């Protein structure tokens, strides 16, 4: 069986180091907010040239806390896409705002030509989702945000290390939100997330929100008071053990992205000229291929045959969010509201791709896939 994703080979290689670093973190006597976390936050910021950054408990929390930090809440509207992971939208709803969905382009990313149509007096922010590992059209999005005085929260959960022109995602908008869910570009062995920002004020605020609203950055700080909330906050943090694992893995991320790009290139070369619609890479940007997503109108048949050949695939995502019971509303019930989103949800599927996947396995997948495509 070729698995869609697996971390067993990675763990086999890193096991002695991981066990040692977990032991070290436990021996330190700190479970939270110790040296491992401090080191990780510093290293992550430096790795991507961010000005400031704060770790949080998950990518979902990162989006929610960024929204709260920017003062977005009840009565406000936030613009994003329906072709994304549920958490992009659940975070918007959790802060009390309403969501406005914009259709996607050929890259399966927010169609920047269509954003303005959805801006109202209530609109406060845009969340461009750098889905599958590719950056959205940030020049255009920044231009719109500036003209309409909107905040930009980049959803970088799938795109750590991706670049828009020469800039890393997460350094362009008001805040960048990352996920360390195990399958992601940098995965913990549990949950984790991060918020990057260029604003010192926002940095200080999100740092308080993630810890019950307490000003805890520096006990010498004149605002520091133990067990005293300066504002309404929550609890969202990464444990020392997870931070130790992330510290160990972070230096390898650039190499892993290189390997992802290499495997994606093999897929693209071998599947070129078939009836599959392959990912379109924006040449000005660096795609990190968190996922290799293809489209075919006979998707279900192909996926079934791949399964019969012991190849696992995934669908990211089979249901547009505006069609889900939890998030649809009166306007969104209209059919063909987001034509591209609705069309591709019926035909996209993702092929196995992770750094430890062997190149000969990718070649095997493409051979079998070519055969299936000829037969349908
Ligand atoms: C696009 C996107 N946004 C947000 C998230 C939320 O991240 P997490 O699972 O760490 O909460 C994910 C991960 O599933 C994601 O893929």
Coordinates of N, CA and C in Angstrom, one line a residue, residues 7-219:
X7 N 4.3 9.3 8.7 CA 5.5 9.9 9.4 C 6.4 8.8 9.9
X8 N 6.1 7.5 9.6 CA 7.0 6.4 10.2 C 8.4 6.5 9.8
X9 N 8.7 6.8 8.5 CA 10.1 6.9 8.1 C 10.8 8.0 8.8
X10 N 10.1 9.2 8.8 CA 10.7 10.3 9.5 C 11.0 10.0 10.9
X11 N 10.1 9.4 11.6 CA 10.3 9.1 13.0 C 11.4 8.1 13.2
X12 N 11.5 7.1 12.3 CA 12.6 6.1 12.4 C 13.9 6.8 12.4
X13 N 14.1 7.8 11.5 CA 15.3 8.5 11.4 C 15.6 9.4 12.6
X14 N 14.5 10.1 13.1 CA 14.7 11.1 14.1 C 14.6 10.5 15.5
X15 N 14.1 9.3 15.7 CA 13.7 8.7 17.0 C 14.8 9.0 18.1
X16 N 16.0 8.6 17.9 CA 17.0 8.8 19.1 C 17.0 10.3 19.5
X17 N 17.1 11.2 18.5 CA 17.1 12.6 18.8 C 15.9 13.1 19.5
X18 N 14.7 12.7 19.0 CA 13.4 13.1 19.5 C 13.3 12.6 21.0
X19 N 13.6 11.4 21.2 CA 13.5 10.9 22.6 C 14.4 11.6 23.5
X20 N 15.6 11.9 23.0 CA 16.6 12.7 23.9 C 16.1 14.1 24.2
X21 N 15.5 14.7 23.2 CA 15.1 16.1 23.4 C 13.8 16.2 24.3
X22 N 12.9 15.2 24.2 CA 11.8 15.1 25.0 C 12.2 14.9 26.5
X23 N 13.2 14.0 26.7 CA 13.7 13.7 28.0 C 14.3 15.0 28.6
X24 N 15.1 15.7 27.7 CA 15.7 16.9 28.2 C 14.6 18.0 28.6
X25 N 13.6 18.1 27.8 CA 12.6 19.1 28.1 C 11.8 18.7 29.4
X26 N 11.6 17.4 29.6 CA 10.9 17.0 30.9 C 11.8 17.2 32.1
X27 N 13.1 16.9 31.9 CA 14.0 17.1 33.0 C 14.2 18.6 33.4
X28 N 13.9 19.4 32.5 CA 14.0 20.9 32.8 C 13.1 21.3 33.9
X29 N 12.0 20.5 34.1 CA 11.0 20.9 35.1 C 9.9 21.8 34.6
X30 N 10.0 22.2 33.3 CA 9.0 23.1 32.7 C 8.1 22.3 31.8
X31 N 6.8 22.5 31.9 CA 5.9 21.9 31.0 C 5.5 22.9 29.9
X32 N 5.3 24.2 30.3 CA 4.9 25.2 29.4 C 5.8 26.4 29.5
X33 N 5.9 27.2 28.4 CA 6.6 28.5 28.5 C 8.1 28.4 29.1
X34 N 8.8 27.4 28.7 CA 10.2 27.2 29.1 C 11.1 27.6 28.0
X35 N 12.4 27.1 28.1 CA 13.4 27.4 27.2 C 13.2 26.9 25.8
X36 N 12.6 25.7 25.7 CA 12.4 25.1 24.3 C 11.4 26.0 23.5
X37 N 10.4 26.5 24.2 CA 9.4 27.4 23.5 C 10.0 28.7 23.1
X38 N 10.8 29.2 24.0 CA 11.5 30.5 23.8 C 12.4 30.4 22.5
X39 N 13.1 29.3 22.6 CA 14.1 29.0 21.5 C 13.3 28.8 20.1
X40 N 12.2 28.1 20.2 CA 11.5 27.8 19.0 C 10.9 29.1 18.4
X41 N 10.3 30.0 19.2 CA 9.7 31.2 18.7 C 10.8 32.1 18.1
X42 N 11.9 32.2 18.7 CA 13.0 33.0 18.2 C 13.5 32.4 16.8
X43 N 13.7 31.1 16.8 CA 14.2 30.5 15.6 C 13.2 30.6 14.4
X44 N 11.9 30.4 14.7 CA 10.9 30.4 13.6 C 10.8 31.8 13.0
X45 N 10.9 32.8 13.9 CA 10.9 34.2 13.4 C 12.1 34.5 12.5
X46 N 13.2 34.0 12.9 CA 14.5 34.3 12.2 C 14.5 33.5 10.8
X47 N 14.0 32.3 10.9 CA 13.9 31.4 9.7 C 13.2 32.1 8.5
X48 N 12.1 32.8 8.9 CA 11.3 33.4 7.8 C 11.4 34.9 7.8
X49 N 12.3 35.5 8.5 CA 12.5 37.0 8.5 C 11.2 37.7 9.0
X50 N 10.5 37.1 9.9 CA 9.3 37.9 10.5 C 9.9 38.9 11.5
X51 N 9.1 39.9 11.8 CA 9.5 40.8 12.8 C 9.2 40.3 14.2
X52 N 7.9 39.8 14.3 CA 7.5 39.3 15.6 C 6.7 38.0 15.4
X53 N 6.5 37.3 16.4 CA 5.7 36.0 16.3 C 5.4 35.4 17.6
X54 N 4.3 34.7 17.7 CA 3.8 34.1 18.9 C 3.3 32.7 18.6
X55 N 3.7 31.7 19.4 CA 3.2 30.4 19.1 C 1.8 30.3 19.9
X56 N 1.0 29.4 19.3 CA -0.3 29.2 19.9 C -0.7 27.7 19.8
X57 N -1.8 27.3 20.3 CA -2.1 25.9 20.4 C -2.5 25.2 19.1
X58 N -2.9 25.9 18.0 CA -3.2 25.2 16.8 C -3.3 26.3 15.7
X59 N -3.4 25.9 14.4 CA -3.6 26.8 13.3 C -5.0 27.5 13.4
X60 N -6.0 26.8 13.9 CA -7.3 27.3 14.1 C -7.3 28.5 15.1
X61 N -6.6 28.2 16.2 CA -6.4 29.3 17.2 C -5.7 30.4 16.7
X62 N -4.7 30.2 15.8 CA -3.9 31.3 15.3 C -4.8 32.2 14.5
X63 N -5.7 31.7 13.7 CA -6.6 32.6 13.0 C -7.6 33.3 13.9
X64 N -8.1 32.6 14.8 CA -9.1 33.2 15.8 C -8.4 34.3 16.6
X65 N -7.2 34.0 17.1 CA -6.5 35.0 18.0 C -6.1 36.2 17.2
X66 N -5.7 36.0 15.9 CA -5.3 37.1 15.0 C -6.5 38.0 14.8
X67 N -7.6 37.4 14.6 CA -8.9 38.2 14.4 C -9.2 39.0 15.6
X68 N -9.2 38.3 16.8 CA -9.5 39.0 18.0 C -8.5 40.1 18.3
X69 N -7.2 39.8 18.0 CA -6.2 40.8 18.2 C -6.3 42.0 17.4
X70 N -6.9 41.8 16.2 CA -7.1 43.0 15.3 C -8.5 43.7 15.6
X71 N -9.1 43.2 16.6 CA -10.4 43.8 17.0 C -11.6 43.5 16.2
X72 N -11.5 42.3 15.5 CA -12.6 41.9 14.6 C -13.6 41.0 15.4
X73 N -14.9 41.3 15.3 CA -15.8 40.5 16.1 C -17.2 40.6 15.6
X74 N -18.1 40.7 16.6 CA -19.6 40.7 16.3 C -20.0 41.9 15.4
X75 N -20.8 41.6 14.4 CA -21.3 42.6 13.5 C -20.3 42.9 12.3
X76 N -19.2 42.3 12.4 CA -18.2 42.5 11.3 C -18.3 41.4 10.2
X77 N -17.7 41.6 9.1 CA -17.7 40.6 8.0 C -16.3 40.4 7.6
X78 N -16.0 39.1 7.3 CA -14.6 38.8 6.8 C -14.7 38.0 5.5
X79 N -13.9 38.4 4.6 CA -13.9 37.8 3.3 C -12.9 36.7 3.2
X80 N -13.3 35.5 2.7 CA -12.4 34.4 2.4 C -13.0 33.5 1.3
X81 N -12.4 32.3 1.2 CA -12.9 31.4 0.2 C -13.6 30.2 0.8
X82 N -14.4 29.5 0.0 CA -15.2 28.4 0.4 C -14.4 27.1 0.2
X83 N -13.4 27.1 -0.7 CA -12.5 26.0 -1.0 C -11.3 26.1 0.0
X84 N -11.5 25.7 1.2 CA -10.5 25.7 2.2 C -10.8 24.7 3.2
X85 N -9.9 24.5 4.2 CA -10.2 23.6 5.3 C -11.2 24.3 6.2
X86 N -12.0 23.6 6.9 CA -13.1 24.1 7.7 C -12.6 25.2 8.7
X87 N -11.4 25.0 9.4 CA -11.0 25.9 10.4 C -10.8 27.4 9.9
X88 N -10.6 27.6 8.7 CA -10.5 29.0 8.2 C -11.8 29.7 8.6
X89 N -12.9 29.0 8.3 CA -14.2 29.6 8.5 C -14.7 29.5 9.9
X90 N -14.4 28.4 10.6 CA -14.8 28.2 11.9 C -14.2 29.3 12.8
X91 N -13.0 29.7 12.5 CA -12.3 30.7 13.3 C -13.0 32.1 13.1
X92 N -13.5 32.4 11.9 CA -14.2 33.6 11.7 C -15.5 33.6 12.5
X93 N -16.2 32.5 12.4 CA -17.5 32.4 13.1 C -17.2 32.5 14.6
X94 N -16.1 31.9 15.1 CA -15.9 31.8 16.6 C -15.6 33.2 17.1
X95 N -15.1 34.2 16.3 CA -14.9 35.5 16.8 C -16.2 36.3 16.7
X96 N -17.2 35.7 16.2 CA -18.5 36.4 16.1 C -18.8 37.1 14.8
X97 N -17.9 37.0 13.9 CA -18.1 37.7 12.6 C -18.8 36.8 11.6
X98 N -19.3 37.4 10.5 CA -19.9 36.7 9.4 C -18.9 36.6 8.3
X99 N -19.1 35.5 7.5 CA -18.1 35.2 6.5 C -18.8 35.5 5.1
X100 N -18.0 36.1 4.2 CA -18.4 36.3 2.8 C -17.4 35.5 1.9
X101 N -18.0 34.6 1.1 CA -17.2 33.8 0.3 C -17.0 34.3 -1.1
X102 N -15.7 34.3 -1.5 CA -15.4 34.7 -2.9 C -15.0 33.5 -3.7
X103 N -15.2 33.5 -5.0 CA -14.9 32.3 -5.8 C -13.4 32.2 -6.0
X104 N -12.9 31.1 -6.6 CA -11.5 30.9 -6.8 C -11.1 31.0 -8.3
X105 N -9.8 31.0 -8.5 CA -9.3 31.1 -9.9 C -8.7 29.7 -10.3
X106 N -8.0 29.7 -11.4 CA -7.4 28.5 -12.0 C -6.4 27.8 -11.0
X107 N -5.9 28.6 -10.1 CA -4.9 28.0 -9.1 C -5.6 27.5 -7.9
X108 N -7.0 27.6 -7.9 CA -7.8 27.2 -6.8 C -7.6 28.1 -5.6
X109 N -7.2 29.3 -5.9 CA -7.0 30.3 -4.8 C -8.0 31.5 -5.0
X110 N -8.1 32.3 -4.0 CA -9.1 33.4 -4.0 C -8.9 34.2 -5.3
X111 N -10.0 34.5 -6.0 CA -10.0 35.2 -7.3 C -10.0 36.7 -6.9
X112 N -8.8 37.3 -7.0 CA -8.7 38.7 -6.5 C -9.6 39.7 -7.3
X113 N -9.9 39.3 -8.5 CA -10.8 40.2 -9.4 C -12.2 40.2 -8.8
X114 N -12.6 39.3 -8.0 CA -14.0 39.2 -7.5 C -14.1 39.7 -6.1
X115 N -13.0 40.1 -5.4 CA -13.2 40.5 -4.0 C -14.0 41.7 -3.8
X116 N -13.8 42.8 -4.5 CA -14.4 44.1 -4.3 C -16.0 44.0 -4.3
X117 N -16.5 43.0 -5.1 CA -17.9 42.8 -5.2 C -18.5 42.5 -3.8
X118 N -17.7 41.9 -2.9 CA -18.3 41.4 -1.6 C -18.0 42.3 -0.5
X119 N -17.3 43.5 -0.7 CA -17.0 44.4 0.3 C -18.2 45.3 0.7
X120 N -18.6 45.3 2.0 CA -19.7 46.1 2.4 C -19.1 47.0 3.5
X121 N -20.0 47.8 4.1 CA -19.6 48.7 5.2 C -19.1 47.9 6.4
X122 N -19.6 46.6 6.5 CA -19.3 45.8 7.7 C -18.0 45.0 7.5
X123 N -17.4 45.0 6.3 CA -16.2 44.2 6.0 C -15.0 44.8 6.7
X124 N -14.3 44.0 7.5 CA -13.2 44.4 8.2 C -11.9 43.7 7.8
X125 N -12.0 42.6 7.2 CA -10.7 41.8 6.9 C -10.9 40.9 5.7
X126 N -9.7 40.5 5.1 CA -9.7 39.5 4.1 C -8.8 38.4 4.6
X127 N -9.2 37.2 4.5 CA -8.3 36.1 4.8 C -7.9 35.3 3.5
X128 N -6.8 35.7 2.9 CA -6.4 34.9 1.7 C -5.8 33.6 2.2
X129 N -6.2 32.5 1.6 CA -5.7 31.2 2.1 C -4.7 30.7 1.0
X130 N -3.5 30.6 1.5 CA -2.4 30.1 0.5 C -2.5 28.6 0.4
X131 N -3.6 28.1 -0.3 CA -4.0 26.7 -0.2 C -3.0 25.8 -1.0
X132 N -2.9 24.6 -0.5 CA -2.0 23.6 -1.1 C -0.5 23.9 -1.1
X133 N -0.1 25.1 -0.7 CA 1.3 25.4 -0.6 C 1.6 26.6 -1.6
X134 N 0.6 27.2 -2.2 CA 0.9 28.3 -3.1 C 0.3 29.6 -2.7
X135 N 1.1 30.7 -2.9 CA 0.6 32.0 -2.4 C -0.4 32.6 -3.3
X136 N -1.4 33.3 -2.7 CA -2.4 34.1 -3.4 C -1.8 35.3 -4.0
X137 N -2.6 36.0 -4.8 CA -2.2 37.2 -5.6 C -2.1 38.4 -4.6
X138 N -1.0 38.4 -3.8 CA -0.9 39.3 -2.7 C -0.8 40.8 -3.1
X139 N -0.2 41.1 -4.2 CA -0.1 42.6 -4.7 C -1.5 43.1 -4.8
X140 N -2.4 42.4 -5.5 CA -3.7 42.9 -5.7 C -4.5 42.9 -4.4
X141 N -4.4 41.9 -3.6 CA -5.1 41.8 -2.3 C -4.7 43.0 -1.4
X142 N -3.4 43.3 -1.4 CA -2.9 44.4 -0.5 C -3.5 45.7 -1.0
X143 N -3.5 45.8 -2.3 CA -4.0 47.1 -2.9 C -5.5 47.3 -2.5
X144 N -6.3 46.2 -2.6 CA -7.7 46.3 -2.2 C -7.8 46.7 -0.8
X145 N -7.1 45.9 0.1 CA -7.1 46.2 1.5 C -6.8 47.6 1.9
X146 N -5.8 48.2 1.2 CA -5.4 49.5 1.5 C -6.5 50.5 1.1
X147 N -7.1 50.3 -0.1 CA -8.1 51.2 -0.5 C -9.4 51.2 0.3
X148 N -9.7 50.0 0.8 CA -10.9 49.9 1.6 C -10.7 49.8 3.1
X149 N -9.4 50.0 3.5 CA -9.0 50.0 4.9 C -9.4 48.7 5.6
X150 N -9.0 47.6 5.0 CA -9.2 46.3 5.6 C -8.0 45.6 6.1
X151 N -8.1 44.8 7.1 CA -6.9 44.0 7.6 C -6.7 42.8 6.7
X152 N -5.5 42.3 6.6 CA -5.2 41.0 5.9 C -4.6 40.0 6.9
X153 N -5.3 38.9 7.0 CA -4.8 37.8 7.8 C -4.5 36.7 6.8
X154 N -3.2 36.4 6.7 CA -2.8 35.3 5.7 C -3.0 33.9 6.4
X155 N -3.8 33.0 5.7 CA -3.9 31.7 6.2 C -2.7 30.9 5.6
X156 N -1.6 30.7 6.4 CA -0.4 30.0 5.8 C -0.3 28.6 6.3
X157 N -1.4 28.1 6.8 CA -1.4 26.7 7.4 C -0.8 25.7 6.5
X158 N -1.0 25.8 5.2 CA -0.5 24.8 4.2 C 0.7 25.3 3.5
X159 N 1.2 26.5 3.8 CA 2.2 27.1 2.9 C 3.4 27.6 3.6
X160 N 3.8 27.0 4.7 CA 5.0 27.5 5.4 C 6.2 27.4 4.4
X161 N 6.9 28.5 4.3 CA 8.1 28.5 3.4 C 7.8 28.9 2.0
X162 N 6.5 29.1 1.6 CA 6.1 29.5 0.3 C 6.4 31.0 0.1
X163 N 6.7 31.4 -1.1 CA 7.0 32.8 -1.3 C 6.1 33.4 -2.3
X164 N 5.7 34.7 -2.0 CA 5.0 35.5 -3.0 C 6.1 36.5 -3.5
X165 N 6.5 36.3 -4.8 CA 7.6 37.0 -5.3 C 8.8 36.7 -4.4
X166 N 9.4 37.7 -3.8 CA 10.5 37.4 -2.9 C 10.2 37.3 -1.5
X167 N 9.0 37.4 -1.1 CA 8.6 37.5 0.3 C 7.9 36.2 0.8
X168 N 8.3 35.8 2.0 CA 7.7 34.6 2.6 C 6.3 34.9 2.9
X169 N 5.4 34.0 2.7 CA 4.0 34.2 3.1 C 4.0 34.3 4.7
X170 N 3.1 35.1 5.2 CA 3.1 35.4 6.6 C 3.8 36.7 6.9
X171 N 4.5 37.3 6.0 CA 5.2 38.5 6.2 C 4.6 39.7 5.4
X172 N 3.5 39.4 4.7 CA 2.9 40.4 3.8 C 1.7 41.1 4.4
X173 N 0.8 40.4 5.0 CA -0.4 41.0 5.6 C -0.2 41.5 7.0
X174 N -1.3 41.8 7.7 CA -1.2 42.3 9.1 C -0.8 41.1 10.0
X175 N -1.2 39.9 9.7 CA -0.8 38.7 10.5 C -0.7 37.5 9.6
X176 N 0.1 36.6 9.9 CA 0.2 35.3 9.2 C -0.1 34.2 10.2
X177 N -0.9 33.2 9.7 CA -1.3 32.1 10.7 C -0.8 30.8 10.2
X178 N -0.1 30.1 11.0 CA 0.6 28.8 10.6 C 0.0 27.6 11.5
X179 N 0.1 26.4 10.9 CA -0.3 25.2 11.7 C 0.9 24.3 11.7
X180 N 1.0 23.6 12.9 CA 2.0 22.6 13.0 C 1.3 21.2 13.2
X181 N 0.1 21.1 12.6 CA -0.5 19.8 12.6 C 0.4 18.8 11.9
X182 N 0.5 17.6 12.4 CA 1.5 16.6 11.9 C 1.7 16.5 10.4
X183 N 0.7 16.6 9.6 CA 0.9 16.5 8.1 C 1.5 17.7 7.5
X184 N 1.5 18.8 8.2 CA 1.9 20.1 7.6 C 3.4 20.1 7.2
X185 N 3.9 21.2 6.6 CA 5.3 21.3 6.2 C 6.2 21.1 7.3
X186 N 5.9 21.8 8.5 CA 6.6 21.5 9.7 C 5.5 21.0 10.7
X187 N 5.6 19.7 11.0 CA 4.6 19.1 11.8 C 5.1 18.8 13.2
X188 N 4.3 19.1 14.2 CA 4.6 18.6 15.6 C 4.1 17.2 15.7
X189 N 4.3 16.5 16.8 CA 3.6 15.2 17.0 C 2.4 15.5 18.0
X190 N 1.6 16.4 17.5 CA 0.4 16.9 18.2 C 0.0 18.2 17.5
X191 N -0.8 19.0 18.2 CA -1.2 20.3 17.6 C -0.3 21.4 18.0
X192 N -0.3 22.4 17.1 CA 0.5 23.6 17.4 C 0.2 24.7 16.3
X193 N 0.4 25.9 16.6 CA 0.2 27.0 15.6 C 1.1 28.2 15.9
X194 N 1.1 29.2 15.0 CA 2.0 30.3 15.1 C 1.3 31.5 14.4
X195 N 1.5 32.7 15.0 CA 1.1 33.9 14.4 C 2.3 34.8 14.2
X196 N 2.5 35.2 12.9 CA 3.6 36.2 12.6 C 2.9 37.6 12.4
X197 N 3.7 38.6 12.7 CA 3.2 39.9 12.4 C 4.4 40.9 12.4
X198 N 4.1 42.0 11.7 CA 5.2 43.1 11.7 C 4.8 44.2 12.6
X199 N 3.7 44.0 13.3 CA 3.3 45.1 14.3 C 3.6 44.7 15.7
X200 N 4.3 45.6 16.4 CA 4.7 45.3 17.8 C 3.4 45.3 18.7
X201 N 2.6 46.3 18.4 CA 1.3 46.4 19.2 C 0.5 45.1 19.1
X202 N 0.3 44.6 17.8 CA -0.5 43.4 17.7 C 0.2 42.2 18.3
X203 N 1.5 42.2 18.2 CA 2.3 41.1 18.8 C 2.0 41.0 20.3
X204 N 2.1 42.2 21.0 CA 1.9 42.2 22.4 C 0.5 41.8 22.8
X205 N -0.5 42.2 21.9 CA -1.9 41.9 22.2 C -2.2 40.4 22.1
X206 N -1.7 39.8 21.0 CA -1.9 38.4 20.8 C -1.2 37.5 21.8
X207 N -0.1 38.0 22.3 CA 0.6 37.3 23.4 C -0.2 37.3 24.7
X208 N -0.9 38.4 24.9 CA -1.8 38.4 26.1 C -3.0 37.5 25.8
X209 N -3.6 37.6 24.6 CA -4.9 36.8 24.4 C -4.6 35.3 24.5
X210 N -3.4 34.9 24.1 CA -3.2 33.4 24.1 C -3.0 32.9 25.6
X211 N -2.9 33.8 26.5 CA -2.6 33.5 27.9 C -3.6 34.2 28.9
X212 N -4.9 34.0 28.7 CA -5.9 34.5 29.6 C -5.9 36.0 29.7
X213 N -5.3 36.7 28.7 CA -5.2 38.2 28.8 C -4.2 38.7 29.7
X214 N -3.3 37.8 30.3 CA -2.3 38.3 31.2 C -1.1 38.8 30.5
X215 N -0.6 39.9 31.0 CA 0.7 40.5 30.5 C 1.8 39.7 31.1
X216 N 2.4 38.8 30.4 CA 3.4 37.9 31.1 C 4.7 37.9 30.4
X217 N 4.9 38.8 29.4 CA 6.1 38.8 28.6 C 7.4 39.1 29.5
X218 N 7.2 39.9 30.5 CA 8.4 40.3 31.3 C 8.0 40.7 32.7
X219 N 8.4 39.9 33.7 CA 7.9 40.2 35.1 C 8.3 41.6 35.5

